């Protein structure tokens, strides 16, 4: 039998060929569309922010009144709150997360138990933030009141510190996951070489493994920072939503994300635009952090691929 | 060798081989190991506490009424969160219907067709960055795009689109990874019998990757179901039964938020009950995802 | 255009299936194979032998344009299939592959049932028959691959449930199910045990009646056992420090092994190779 005996079954119809091209084109369009989505998000928010940008200019990021009644808007207290709560959360979560990551990447305990621990930590990341918020209101705040009461301190409840604590819980899984990955992807001979010249386990960890994995760890911390800056529900439910800057961590504060969550649904006129402006500031802040994180993380990946 | 062990007179150099827990080096190692164990314990405390409180506070409210009735008016007792449960299902379904085809197709391009690796690299990069964008920003985006312009107003569709934006990066990444694991030979085999590109992708490559893709989709859905921030001012809320996809709609997560911050105990109890359902959903999907992953062909 | 191929096929159906003319094959700027010219006859088994890396697979994959999948690949010269240059710009590679099937080194069944593994090719090729006809086609293909008796009771099981040798015969059955004119095989037995290898070899001898077979093998005994004609490829160092493959000798198998003209061939077939 030769090719020509069954011509009908083996030539592609014009329709089939066209569909093939169409299919490939469609996937291409979807992929490029996703790539451009981020741009579209930034652009649309920027467009909506234009009236407020005209009105307040760069003044917006250094002015500290947010007054919908007088249509005077400045986002400094929220920018301050966003940064401070995120940094305190990092301060708590980084040492803890690193400790856990090291513990899980070494063979202190059998692999089975480690797998269970990893699953539990993934679960920590999967619990919805609104559940953390609810828990913060009804469990953490009363507990903190009691704790500060032991020292005779006045603690009203919703505060920057409460928010930072909850944020730290929420970013721990990211730090752990990425630090553990970077530690685990180190070449095994690195550890063996160090142990082979008589270094102890923790000597190896501090002098060899952590330095070798440092850029991955830093990338993970950056991702966590981005997450903490943008986390909305847990923050908005326990931070007190006060639009004043207060240097005390035990006083209420606000973040950009929680400002948006609180005011958008009822905002009108210039307030909408001011909120869009604030959202745009948040986009820029998180983009910078995330792009840096991605660059760092992908460089690490490239190194060991 | 064994004879050394347990015999007391040893040369000094051999005695040095034994463990000695008072030597500074060993003390340091013991302390550090202890500290890292402590880190693990501290990390797990919030998990245990959150799960415990949600279970204790929420379990009491798990009644048939919870799944069949509307929430009570402020201050009154009883009622349920049935409208929010249905609402979450609707909004998440809309988000899934948008994000899964979009994400899977985009991933197909990345792993199968991206001849010029440069484009794929940029798309992957931006997708990763997109996954770091705060969830509330996707709400703001949809508010500006659909709500304020009046295209959909506050509605289930607007909420679904906002969640779809959040699901997209997860779906693309997991699908991309799933497709990359499929051995190249399978594609050759298909092409070798004269398949067109779409036939190879739709009939061979995607079916082979389905377990992993399902895992990714399941996890994305679980995460989306718990999202609140992007829904507050897109899907808004409603105390009534869902009334079409172009109307404001109640969702579990927004219900938890709204009821957590009101001073009425019946509402707060419903918030705990809603949290319990959300947490169970997350638990369940995580476990399902794990089971499905085990059935992978590759 | 399609009709053209078919028409030309009819007109010029001669004693050659493939005529390779002055082919240079590149991966990027790297020239992997130079200056190959040869003619492959119909209904015979032609084997490609030679040291690894000399470009056997490369040339084989050119014969059904599977190299198109490698972006940096390109080719100069002509590969005529019944007189039609496969690399002409108006040739649809997908249709080329429908006529020229391929079996790979490692068995690569689809993650589908045994039945669907076979039925896939005919279906995408626009098979119009009903279920009974498809059943018959599946049976016929599996019989041709001498696999039918072993799998007839478990057609709905996964292709992966078979042993390595059975999987490879499944892949052959899959290739012949679309009724190609040519079956290309790239070291089809190198991942198999001796008994499975023997079965595949017997199978090839039977398939020769119906198909033109080109097989790459690193096993010289295999070439002597099955091949009618044998091409010995060799690789020589280039000035730039790389290696380039070329066709050293092409002749009847008996000649290649019994009376090689080239020293390189003699060294290779007598196992005196570097
Ligand atoms: N996909 C590819 N990309 C780049 N170079 C390749 C590729 N495939 C094969 N080569 C190169 O072409 C040469 C011939 O390879 P191949 O055809 O596989 O040899 P053989 O099958 O005879 O062992 C080798 O030097 C190999 O490195
Ligand atoms: Mg080869």
Short mmCIF file of N, CA and C and ligand atoms in Angstrom, two decimals, chain C residues 57 105 186-187 216, ligand 2:
data_model
loop_
_atom_site.label_atom_id
_atom_site.label_comp_id
_atom_site.label_asym_id
_atom_site.label_seq_id
_atom_site.Cartn_x
_atom_site.Cartn_y
_atom_site.Cartn_z
N UNK C 57 20.43 9.56 14.05
CA UNK C 57 19.08 9.99 14.43
C UNK C 57 18.71 11.28 13.71
N UNK C 105 13.20 5.38 20.38
CA UNK C 105 14.13 4.54 21.12
C UNK C 105 13.49 3.95 22.38
N UNK C 186 14.08 4.44 15.43
CA UNK C 186 15.35 4.92 15.98
C UNK C 186 15.75 4.05 17.17
N UNK C 187 16.68 3.15 16.95
CA UNK C 187 17.14 2.21 17.98
C UNK C 187 15.96 1.64 18.76
N UNK C 216 17.58 2.77 12.71
CA UNK C 216 18.89 3.11 13.26
C UNK C 216 19.19 2.07 14.31
MG1 LIG D 2 20.65 8.45 18.13
#
